[in-house]
CSV table of C-alpha atoms in Angstrom, one decimal:
chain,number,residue,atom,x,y,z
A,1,UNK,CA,19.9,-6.9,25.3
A,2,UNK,CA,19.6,-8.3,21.9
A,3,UNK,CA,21.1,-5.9,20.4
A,4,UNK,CA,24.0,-6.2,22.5
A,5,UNK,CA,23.9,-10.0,21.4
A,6,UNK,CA,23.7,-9.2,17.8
A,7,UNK,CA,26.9,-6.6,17.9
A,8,UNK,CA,28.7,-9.1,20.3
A,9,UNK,CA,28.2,-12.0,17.5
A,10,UNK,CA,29.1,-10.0,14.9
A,11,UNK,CA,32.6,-8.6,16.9
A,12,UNK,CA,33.3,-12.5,17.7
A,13,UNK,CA,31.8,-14.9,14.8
A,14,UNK,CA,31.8,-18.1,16.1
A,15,UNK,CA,30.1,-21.6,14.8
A,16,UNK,CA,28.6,-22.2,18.2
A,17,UNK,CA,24.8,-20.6,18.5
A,18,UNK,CA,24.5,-18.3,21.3
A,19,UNK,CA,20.7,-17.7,23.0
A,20,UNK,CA,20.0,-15.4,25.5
A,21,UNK,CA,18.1,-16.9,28.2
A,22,UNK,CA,14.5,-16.1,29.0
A,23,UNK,CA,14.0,-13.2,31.2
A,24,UNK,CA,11.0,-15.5,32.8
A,25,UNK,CA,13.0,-18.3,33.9
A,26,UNK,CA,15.2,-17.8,37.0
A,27,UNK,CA,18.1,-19.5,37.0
A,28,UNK,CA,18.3,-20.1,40.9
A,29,UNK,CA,15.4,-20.5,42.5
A,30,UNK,CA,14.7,-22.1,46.2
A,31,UNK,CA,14.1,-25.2,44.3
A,32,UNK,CA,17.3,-25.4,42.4
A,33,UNK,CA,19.8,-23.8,45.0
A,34,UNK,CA,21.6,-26.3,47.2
A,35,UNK,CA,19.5,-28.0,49.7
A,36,UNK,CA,21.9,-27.6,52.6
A,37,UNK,CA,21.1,-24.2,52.2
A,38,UNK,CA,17.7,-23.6,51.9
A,39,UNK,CA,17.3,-26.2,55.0
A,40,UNK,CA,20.3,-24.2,57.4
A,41,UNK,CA,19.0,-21.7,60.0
A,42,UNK,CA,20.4,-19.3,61.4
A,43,UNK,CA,18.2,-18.0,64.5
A,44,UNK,CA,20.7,-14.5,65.4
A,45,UNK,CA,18.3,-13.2,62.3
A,46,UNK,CA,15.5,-14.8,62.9
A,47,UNK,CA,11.8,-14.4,64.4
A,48,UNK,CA,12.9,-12.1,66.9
A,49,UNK,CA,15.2,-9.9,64.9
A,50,UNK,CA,12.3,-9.6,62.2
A,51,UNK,CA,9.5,-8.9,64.7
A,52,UNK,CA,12.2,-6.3,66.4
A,53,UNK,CA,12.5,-4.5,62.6
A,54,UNK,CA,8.5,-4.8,62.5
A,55,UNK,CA,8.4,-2.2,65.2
A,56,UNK,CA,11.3,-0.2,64.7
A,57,UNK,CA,9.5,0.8,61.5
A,58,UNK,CA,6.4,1.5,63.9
A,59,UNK,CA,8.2,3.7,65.5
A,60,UNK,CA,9.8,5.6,62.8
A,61,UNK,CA,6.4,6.2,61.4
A,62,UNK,CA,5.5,7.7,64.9
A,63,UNK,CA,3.2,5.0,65.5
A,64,UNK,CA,1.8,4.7,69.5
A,65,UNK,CA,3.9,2.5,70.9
A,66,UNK,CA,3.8,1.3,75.1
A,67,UNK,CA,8.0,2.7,74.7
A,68,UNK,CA,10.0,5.0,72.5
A,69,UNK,CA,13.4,3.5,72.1
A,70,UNK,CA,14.5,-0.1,70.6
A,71,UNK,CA,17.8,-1.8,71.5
A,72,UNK,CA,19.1,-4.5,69.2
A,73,UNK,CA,20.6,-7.0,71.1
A,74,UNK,CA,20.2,-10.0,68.8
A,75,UNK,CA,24.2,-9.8,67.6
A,76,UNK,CA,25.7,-9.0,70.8
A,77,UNK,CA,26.8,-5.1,69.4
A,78,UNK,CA,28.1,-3.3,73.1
A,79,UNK,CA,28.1,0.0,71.1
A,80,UNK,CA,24.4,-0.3,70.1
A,81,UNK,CA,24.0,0.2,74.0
A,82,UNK,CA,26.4,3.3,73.8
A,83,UNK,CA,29.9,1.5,75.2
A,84,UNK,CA,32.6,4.0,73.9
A,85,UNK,CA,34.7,2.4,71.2
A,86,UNK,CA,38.3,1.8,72.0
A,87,UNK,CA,39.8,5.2,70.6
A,88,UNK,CA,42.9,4.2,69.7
A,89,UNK,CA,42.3,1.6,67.0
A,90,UNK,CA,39.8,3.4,65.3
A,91,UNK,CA,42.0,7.0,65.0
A,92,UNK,CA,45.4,4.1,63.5
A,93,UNK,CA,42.2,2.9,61.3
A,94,UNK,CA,41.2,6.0,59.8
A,95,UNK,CA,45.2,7.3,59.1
A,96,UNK,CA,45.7,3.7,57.6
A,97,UNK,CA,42.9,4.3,55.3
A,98,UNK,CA,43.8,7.7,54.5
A,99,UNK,CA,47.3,7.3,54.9
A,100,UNK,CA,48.1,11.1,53.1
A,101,UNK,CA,47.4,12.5,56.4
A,102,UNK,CA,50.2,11.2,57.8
A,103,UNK,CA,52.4,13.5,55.5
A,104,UNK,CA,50.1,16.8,56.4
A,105,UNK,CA,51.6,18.7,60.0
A,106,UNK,CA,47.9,18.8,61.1
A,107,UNK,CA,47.7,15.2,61.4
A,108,UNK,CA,50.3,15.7,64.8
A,109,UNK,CA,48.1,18.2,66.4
A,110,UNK,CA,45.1,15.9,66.3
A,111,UNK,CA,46.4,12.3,66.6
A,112,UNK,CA,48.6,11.0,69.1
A,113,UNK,CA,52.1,10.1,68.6
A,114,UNK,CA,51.5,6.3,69.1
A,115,UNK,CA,48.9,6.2,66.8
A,116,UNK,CA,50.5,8.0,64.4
A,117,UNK,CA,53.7,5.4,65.1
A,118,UNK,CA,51.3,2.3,64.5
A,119,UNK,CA,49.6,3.8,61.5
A,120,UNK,CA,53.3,4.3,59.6
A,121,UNK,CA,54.1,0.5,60.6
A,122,UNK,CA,51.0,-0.7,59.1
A,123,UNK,CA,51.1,0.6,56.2
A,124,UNK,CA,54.8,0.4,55.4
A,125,UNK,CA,54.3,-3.7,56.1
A,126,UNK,CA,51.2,-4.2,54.6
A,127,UNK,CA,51.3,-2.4,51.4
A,128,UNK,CA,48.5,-0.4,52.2
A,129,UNK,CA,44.4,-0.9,53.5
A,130,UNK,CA,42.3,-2.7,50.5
A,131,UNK,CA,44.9,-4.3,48.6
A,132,UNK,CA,45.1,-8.4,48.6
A,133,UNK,CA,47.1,-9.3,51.6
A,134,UNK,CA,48.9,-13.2,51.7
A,135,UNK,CA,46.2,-15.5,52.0
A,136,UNK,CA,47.0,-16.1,55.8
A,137,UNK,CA,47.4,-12.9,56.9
A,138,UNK,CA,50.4,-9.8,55.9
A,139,UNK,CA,53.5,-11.8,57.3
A,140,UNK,CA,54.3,-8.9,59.3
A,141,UNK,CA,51.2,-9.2,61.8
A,142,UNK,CA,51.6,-13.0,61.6
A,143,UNK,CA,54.9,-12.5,63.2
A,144,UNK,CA,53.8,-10.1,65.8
A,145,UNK,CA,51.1,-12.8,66.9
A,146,UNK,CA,53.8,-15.7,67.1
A,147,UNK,CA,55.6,-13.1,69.2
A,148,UNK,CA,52.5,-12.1,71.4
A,149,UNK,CA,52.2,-16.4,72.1
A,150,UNK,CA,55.7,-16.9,72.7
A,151,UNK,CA,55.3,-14.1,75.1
A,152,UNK,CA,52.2,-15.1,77.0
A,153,UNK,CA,52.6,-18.9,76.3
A,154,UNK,CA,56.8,-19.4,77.3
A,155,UNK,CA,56.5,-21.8,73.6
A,156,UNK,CA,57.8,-20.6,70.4
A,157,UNK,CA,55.3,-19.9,67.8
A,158,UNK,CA,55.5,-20.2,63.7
A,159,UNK,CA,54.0,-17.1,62.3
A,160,UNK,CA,54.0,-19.6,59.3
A,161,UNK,CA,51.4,-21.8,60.9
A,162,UNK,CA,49.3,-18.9,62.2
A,163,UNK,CA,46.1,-18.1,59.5
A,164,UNK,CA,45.0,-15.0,60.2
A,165,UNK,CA,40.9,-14.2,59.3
A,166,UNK,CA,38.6,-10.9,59.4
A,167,UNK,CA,36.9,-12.2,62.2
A,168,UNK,CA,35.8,-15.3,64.5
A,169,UNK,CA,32.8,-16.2,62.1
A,170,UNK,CA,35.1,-17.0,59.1
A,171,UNK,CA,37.5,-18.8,61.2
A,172,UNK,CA,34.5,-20.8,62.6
A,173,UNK,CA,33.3,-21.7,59.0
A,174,UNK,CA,36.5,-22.8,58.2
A,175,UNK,CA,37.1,-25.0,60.4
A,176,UNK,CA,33.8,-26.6,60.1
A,177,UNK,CA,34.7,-26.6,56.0
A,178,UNK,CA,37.9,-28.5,56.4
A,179,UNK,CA,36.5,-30.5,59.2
A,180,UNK,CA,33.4,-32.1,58.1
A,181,UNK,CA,34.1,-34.8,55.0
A,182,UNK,CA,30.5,-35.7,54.6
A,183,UNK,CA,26.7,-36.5,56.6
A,184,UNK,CA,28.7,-39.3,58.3
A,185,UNK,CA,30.5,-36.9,60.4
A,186,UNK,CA,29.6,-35.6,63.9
A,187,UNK,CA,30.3,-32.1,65.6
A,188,UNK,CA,29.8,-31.7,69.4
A,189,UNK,CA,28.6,-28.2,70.1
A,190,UNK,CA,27.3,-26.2,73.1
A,191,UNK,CA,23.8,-25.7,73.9
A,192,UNK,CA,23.3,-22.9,73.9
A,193,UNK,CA,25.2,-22.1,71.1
A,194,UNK,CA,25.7,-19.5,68.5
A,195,UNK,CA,23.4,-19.9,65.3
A,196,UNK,CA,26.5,-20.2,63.0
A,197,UNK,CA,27.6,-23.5,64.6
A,198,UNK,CA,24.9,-25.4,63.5
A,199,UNK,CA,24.2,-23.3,60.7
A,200,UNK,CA,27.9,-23.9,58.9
A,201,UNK,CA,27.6,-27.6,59.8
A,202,UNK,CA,24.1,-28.2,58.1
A,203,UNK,CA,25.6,-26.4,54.9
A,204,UNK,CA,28.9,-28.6,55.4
């Protein structure tokens, strides 16, 4: 690592000193790392969720055990308890990610025509799976929502006002984010509530 210093200094020359910093101190540590943090809980991982990956280990190790078989429940997961998974969105998921199997003539024999549809539309609007997408969501799938609430709702909607996330937890901290302005603030949750409520609002 010095070395690397010494070749960088000597590529850059500069009047400022630059030190490496110790490879003993830690630069964040529980004591140094926000408060809010260190003092948030969030119980779907907590004493239960550990003991229950105590004794999955146990069992991998072919320990005696009064059962055989554990079944996470601590997150709510249907398929850990074998519920099939909707089909249809997971073959349009894998054609969107791979989207040159839409061009081979194999791809029709094993894929159904809708989802072979739905995969060419979502790609063609949203420039592709893993490339940055408009902060609030590809416009195209903003507008099929507005649609969707017109539709069920009899109101217009304005895609434009519609903020689309990669799931209900980030919408949740959010909300809580642009909500709360400081420790003088109150939120009314549900009890019994899911951990992330109170854990995004002690953080907030």
């Amino acid at each position: 690592m010095q070395r690397l210093l010494r070749e960088f200094q000597r590529a850059f020359p500069t009047s400022i000193p630059v030190r490496m910093a110790s490879t003993e101190a830690k630069v964040l540590t529980t004591g140094s790392m926000n408060a809010a943090v260190r003092q948030a809980q969030y119980a779907v991982r907590g004493e239960l969720a550990i003991r229950a990956e105590e004794i999955r280990k146990k069992l991998e190790r072919g320990e005696s055990m009064p059962f055989k078989k554990l079944i996470m429940c601590n997150i709510g997961n249907p398929q850990s308890l074998k519920q099939k998974p909707v089909t249809f969105v997971r073959q349009v998921l894998s054609l969107c990610e791979y989207p040159d199997l839409l061009e081979k003539p194999e791809t029709a024999k094993l894929f159904p025509a809708d989802v072979i549809e739905r995969a060419r539309l979502i790609v063609s609007k949203s420039g592709g799976l893993g490339a940055y997408s408009h902060s609030a969501g590809v416009p195209h799938f903003r507008e099929d929502v507005a649609r969707f609430i017109q539709e069920r709702d009899g109101y217009p909607a304005d895609p434009d006002e519609i903020f689309i996330t990669d799931g209900a937890s980030p919408a949740i901290q959010r909300l809580l984010t642009m909500l709360i302005r400081g420790s003088q603030d109150g939120i009314m949750i549900p009890i019994p509530q899911y951990p992330l409520y109170s854990a995004s609002i002690d953080v907030n």
